CSV table of C-alpha atoms in Angstrom, one decimal:
chain,number,residue,atom,x,y,z
A,27,MET,CA,-0.1,0.0,0.1
A,28,GLU,CA,2.8,2.3,0.6
A,29,TYR,CA,4.7,1.4,-2.6
A,30,LEU,CA,1.4,2.2,-4.2
A,31,ASN,CA,1.3,6.0,-2.9
A,32,VAL,CA,-1.9,4.8,-0.7
A,33,ILE,CA,-0.6,5.4,2.7
A,34,ALA,CA,2.3,7.1,4.0
A,35,LYS,CA,4.5,7.6,6.8
A,36,PRO,CA,4.6,11.4,8.1
A,37,LEU,CA,8.2,13.2,8.9
A,38,THR,CA,8.7,14.7,12.1
A,39,SER,CA,8.9,18.6,12.2
A,40,GLU,CA,10.2,19.0,15.8
A,41,GLU,CA,13.4,21.5,16.0
A,42,GLY,CA,16.2,19.6,15.5
A,43,ILE,CA,15.0,16.3,14.6
A,44,THR,CA,13.0,17.2,10.9
A,45,GLY,CA,12.8,14.6,8.5
A,46,ILE,CA,12.8,11.4,10.3
A,47,PRO,CA,10.0,9.2,9.4
A,48,LEU,CA,7.1,8.5,12.3
A,49,ASP,CA,5.9,5.3,12.9
A,50,PHE,CA,2.4,5.4,11.9
A,51,TYR,CA,0.9,6.0,8.4
A,52,ILE,CA,-1.6,8.6,7.2
A,53,VAL,CA,-4.2,7.7,4.7
A,54,PRO,CA,-5.2,10.3,2.4
A,55,CYS,CA,-8.7,9.8,0.9
A,56,LEU,CA,-9.7,9.3,4.2
A,57,LEU,CA,-9.2,12.6,5.7
A,58,SER,CA,-11.7,14.8,6.9
A,59,ARG,CA,-12.8,18.0,4.2
A,60,ALA,CA,-10.6,21.0,5.7
A,61,PRO,CA,-13.0,23.8,7.1
A,62,SER,CA,-14.1,27.2,5.1
A,63,PRO,CA,-12.8,29.5,3.9
A,64,LEU,CA,-10.5,27.6,1.7
A,65,GLN,CA,-9.1,31.2,1.1
A,66,ILE,CA,-7.1,31.4,4.1
A,67,PHE,CA,-5.2,28.2,3.0
A,68,ILE,CA,-4.7,29.1,-0.5
A,69,SER,CA,-4.1,32.7,-0.2
A,70,PRO,CA,-3.3,34.2,2.7
A,71,PRO,CA,-3.3,37.9,2.5
A,72,GLY,CA,0.1,40.1,2.9
A,73,LYS,CA,2.2,37.6,2.5
A,74,PRO,CA,4.7,37.2,-0.4
A,75,GLN,CA,3.6,33.9,-2.7
A,76,THR,CA,3.9,32.3,-6.0
A,77,PRO,CA,1.6,32.9,-8.2
A,78,VAL,CA,-0.6,29.5,-8.6
A,79,LEU,CA,0.4,26.7,-10.8
A,80,ALA,CA,-2.1,24.3,-12.1
A,81,PHE,CA,-2.2,21.0,-13.4
A,82,VAL,CA,-5.2,20.9,-15.6
A,83,PHE,CA,-6.5,17.7,-17.0
A,84,CYS,CA,-7.7,17.2,-20.4
A,85,GLY,CA,-11.0,15.8,-20.8
A,86,LYS,CA,-11.8,17.2,-17.7
A,87,PHE,CA,-11.3,14.6,-15.9
A,88,LEU,CA,-9.3,13.9,-13.0
A,89,PRO,CA,-9.4,10.3,-10.9
A,90,PRO,CA,-9.3,11.9,-7.0
A,91,SER,CA,-6.9,9.2,-6.2
A,92,PHE,CA,-4.1,11.1,-8.5
A,93,PHE,CA,-4.2,14.0,-5.7
A,94,HIS,CA,-4.4,11.7,-2.6
A,95,ARG,CA,-1.5,9.4,-4.3
A,96,LEU,CA,0.0,12.9,-4.8
A,97,VAL,CA,-0.3,13.8,-1.2
A,98,ALA,CA,1.2,10.4,-0.1
A,99,VAL,CA,4.1,11.6,-1.9
A,100,CYS,CA,4.4,14.7,-0.2
A,101,ILE,CA,4.3,13.4,3.2
A,102,ARG,CA,7.1,11.2,3.2
A,103,VAL,CA,8.9,13.9,1.3
A,104,TRP,CA,8.4,17.1,3.6
A,105,PRO,CA,6.5,17.4,7.4
A,106,ILE,CA,3.0,18.2,7.4
A,107,SER,CA,2.7,22.1,7.8
A,108,GLN,CA,0.9,23.5,11.6
A,109,GLU,CA,-1.5,26.6,11.2
A,110,ARG,CA,-3.9,28.0,13.6
A,111,ASP,CA,-2.9,25.0,15.8
A,112,GLN,CA,-4.1,22.3,13.3
A,113,TYR,CA,-2.2,20.0,11.5
A,114,CYS,CA,-3.0,21.0,7.5
A,115,LEU,CA,-3.3,18.1,6.2
A,116,PHE,CA,-7.3,17.1,4.7
A,117,ASN,CA,-9.0,15.6,1.7
A,118,GLY,CA,-8.4,17.9,-0.8
A,119,LEU,CA,-5.9,20.2,0.9
A,120,ALA,CA,-2.6,19.8,2.2
A,121,ILE,CA,0.2,22.1,3.3
A,122,PHE,CA,3.9,21.2,4.0
A,123,THR,CA,7.2,22.6,5.6
A,124,LEU,CA,9.6,23.3,2.6
A,125,ASN,CA,12.1,25.4,5.4
A,126,GLU,CA,11.7,27.3,8.1
A,127,THR,CA,9.9,30.0,6.7
A,128,TYR,CA,8.3,28.4,3.6
A,129,THR,CA,5.2,26.4,2.8
A,130,LEU,CA,3.9,24.7,-0.5
A,131,ARG,CA,0.3,24.3,-0.5
A,132,ILE,CA,-2.0,21.9,-2.7
A,133,TRP,CA,-5.2,21.4,-3.7
A,134,TYR,CA,-7.6,20.3,-5.8
A,135,MET,CA,-11.2,20.9,-7.4
A,136,ASP,CA,-13.1,19.0,-10.1
A,137,TYR,CA,-10.2,18.4,-13.1
A,138,ILE,CA,-7.2,20.5,-11.7
A,139,ILE,CA,-4.7,19.9,-9.4
A,140,TYR,CA,-3.2,23.5,-8.0
A,141,ALA,CA,0.0,24.2,-6.0
A,142,ARG,CA,1.6,27.6,-4.5
A,143,ILE,CA,4.6,27.8,-2.2
A,144,VAL,CA,3.5,31.0,0.3
A,145,CYS,CA,6.7,32.4,2.9
A,146,CYS,CA,5.5,33.7,6.2
A,147,SER,CA,8.1,36.6,6.2
A,148,GLU,CA,6.6,39.7,5.1
A,149,ASN,CA,9.9,41.0,3.6
A,150,GLU,CA,11.2,38.0,2.1
A,151,LYS,CA,12.1,38.1,-1.8
A,152,LEU,CA,10.6,35.0,-3.8
A,153,ASP,CA,13.5,35.6,-6.7
A,154,ASN,CA,16.1,34.2,-3.4
A,155,PHE,CA,14.1,30.8,-3.7
A,156,ILE,CA,13.5,30.4,-7.1
A,157,TRP,CA,15.6,27.1,-7.4
A,158,LEU,CA,13.2,25.8,-4.4
A,159,PHE,CA,10.0,26.5,-6.6
A,160,GLN,CA,11.3,24.8,-9.6
A,161,GLU,CA,12.6,22.0,-7.6
A,162,VAL,CA,9.2,21.4,-5.9
A,163,ARG,CA,7.5,22.0,-9.5
A,164,ARG,CA,9.7,19.2,-11.0
A,165,LYS,CA,8.8,16.8,-8.0
A,166,LEU,CA,4.9,17.1,-8.3
A,167,LYS,CA,4.9,16.7,-12.4
A,168,LYS,CA,7.5,14.1,-12.0
A,169,HIS,CA,4.8,12.1,-9.8
A,170,LEU,CA,2.0,13.5,-11.5
A,171,LYS,CA,2.9,11.9,-15.1
A,172,TYR,CA,4.0,8.5,-13.0
A,173,PHE,CA,-0.1,8.3,-11.8
A,174,VAL,CA,-0.8,9.1,-15.9
A,175,HIS,CA,1.7,6.4,-17.6
A,176,GLN,CA,-0.5,4.2,-15.4
A,177,SER,CA,-4.0,5.4,-17.2
A,178,SER,CA,-4.9,7.4,-19.9
A,179,SER,CA,-5.3,10.9,-18.7
A,180,VAL,CA,-3.0,13.6,-19.5
A,181,PHE,CA,-2.6,17.3,-18.4
A,182,GLU,CA,-1.5,20.8,-19.1
A,183,GLU,CA,0.6,22.8,-16.9
A,184,CYS,CA,-0.9,26.3,-16.5
A,185,ILE,CA,-0.2,29.6,-14.3
A,186,GLN,CA,-3.0,31.8,-12.9
A,187,CYS,CA,-2.4,35.3,-13.5
A,188,PRO,CA,-0.1,36.7,-11.0
A,189,ASP,CA,-2.2,39.5,-10.8
A,190,MET,CA,-5.3,37.6,-9.0
A,191,GLN,CA,-5.1,38.3,-5.1
A,192,VAL,CA,-7.5,35.7,-4.3
A,193,SER,CA,-7.5,32.2,-5.9
A,194,LEU,CA,-10.5,31.4,-8.1
A,195,HIS,CA,-11.4,27.8,-9.4
A,196,ASN,CA,-10.8,27.4,-12.8
A,197,LYS,CA,-10.6,31.3,-13.7
A,198,GLY,CA,-7.7,33.3,-15.2
A,199,LEU,CA,-5.4,30.4,-16.2
A,200,PHE,CA,-2.8,30.5,-19.2
A,201,ILE,CA,-1.2,27.5,-20.5
A,202,VAL,CA,2.7,27.5,-20.1
A,203,LYS,CA,3.5,26.3,-23.3
A,204,GLN,CA,1.8,29.4,-25.1
A,205,PHE,CA,4.5,31.5,-23.9
A,206,LYS,CA,7.1,30.2,-26.0
A,207,TYR,CA,5.8,32.1,-29.0
A,208,LYS,CA,3.9,34.6,-27.1
A,209,LYS,CA,5.4,37.2,-24.5
A,210,ALA,CA,1.9,38.7,-23.2
A,211,MET,CA,-1.5,37.9,-23.6
A,212,ALA,CA,-5.0,39.6,-22.0
A,213,CYS,CA,-6.2,38.4,-18.7
A,214,PRO,CA,-10.1,37.6,-19.5
A,215,VAL,CA,-10.6,38.1,-15.4
A,216,CYS,CA,-9.0,40.8,-13.9
A,217,SER,CA,-9.2,44.5,-14.9
A,218,LEU,CA,-7.9,45.0,-18.7
A,219,HIS,CA,-4.3,44.2,-18.3
A,220,ALA,CA,-1.4,41.8,-20.1
A,221,VAL,CA,0.1,38.7,-18.5
A,222,THR,CA,3.5,38.7,-19.6
A,223,ARG,CA,5.4,35.7,-20.4
A,224,SER,CA,8.0,37.1,-17.6
A,225,ASN,CA,5.6,37.0,-14.6
A,226,VAL,CA,3.8,34.1,-15.6
A,227,MET,CA,7.1,32.2,-15.5
A,228,LYS,CA,9.6,33.4,-13.4
A,229,HIS,CA,8.8,31.8,-10.6
A,230,TRP,CA,7.7,28.1,-11.4
A,231,PHE,CA,9.6,27.8,-14.9
A,232,LYS,CA,12.7,30.0,-14.5
A,233,GLU,CA,15.2,28.4,-16.4
A,234,LYS,CA,12.5,27.5,-19.0
A,235,LEU,CA,11.7,31.2,-19.5
A,236,ASP,CA,15.8,31.9,-19.5
A,237,ARG,CA,16.1,29.2,-22.6
A,238,ILE,CA,12.8,31.2,-24.5
A,239,GLU,CA,14.1,34.5,-24.1
A,240,THR,CA,17.8,33.5,-25.1
A,241,ASP,CA,16.3,31.8,-28.2
A,242,ASP,CA,14.3,35.6,-28.9
A,243,GLU,CA,17.5,37.3,-28.9
């Protein structure tokens, strides 16, 4: 069951002993739902945070097991985060501690799996940790692709409009690969403005952005 990413042992997060597996298992598909409103978890106000990364499954179909298995993978990699005096691990939403100030938030609705990295320090510069964002994205994508290979599902990587203050389900999503040929696109959700290639890609896809801009020169 653990090999199939159905269950997972969580890691300790206490100071000084972070990263040691505990001697019990968590079954992600049996967790309770997250308390409302969801926005307090996925769009915490006033905190530095990446744009939302979205894995949009084609055919508008996402087996819920994909998300539960992804949560199981994350449980084995990063400690479960605590906020508001509770562990942030729910059915459909999970938050993990990446380092002293950064947390990864993943959630899903319908046929889309979302991810966002948030910093608890208001003065932190996200640009200092772009390497971390890319490492996390690669890990999430790697495991989702593995799950996909065991089924007929496929997905597109998208970024939600970076100007959106609050993440809304299936709104303002831009397919990343389109920016290989386009430098900007109009956002159909926010007030009239252009979403540029740089703003879309500079956090989650910095290396790919650098290659594209080098080719444009």
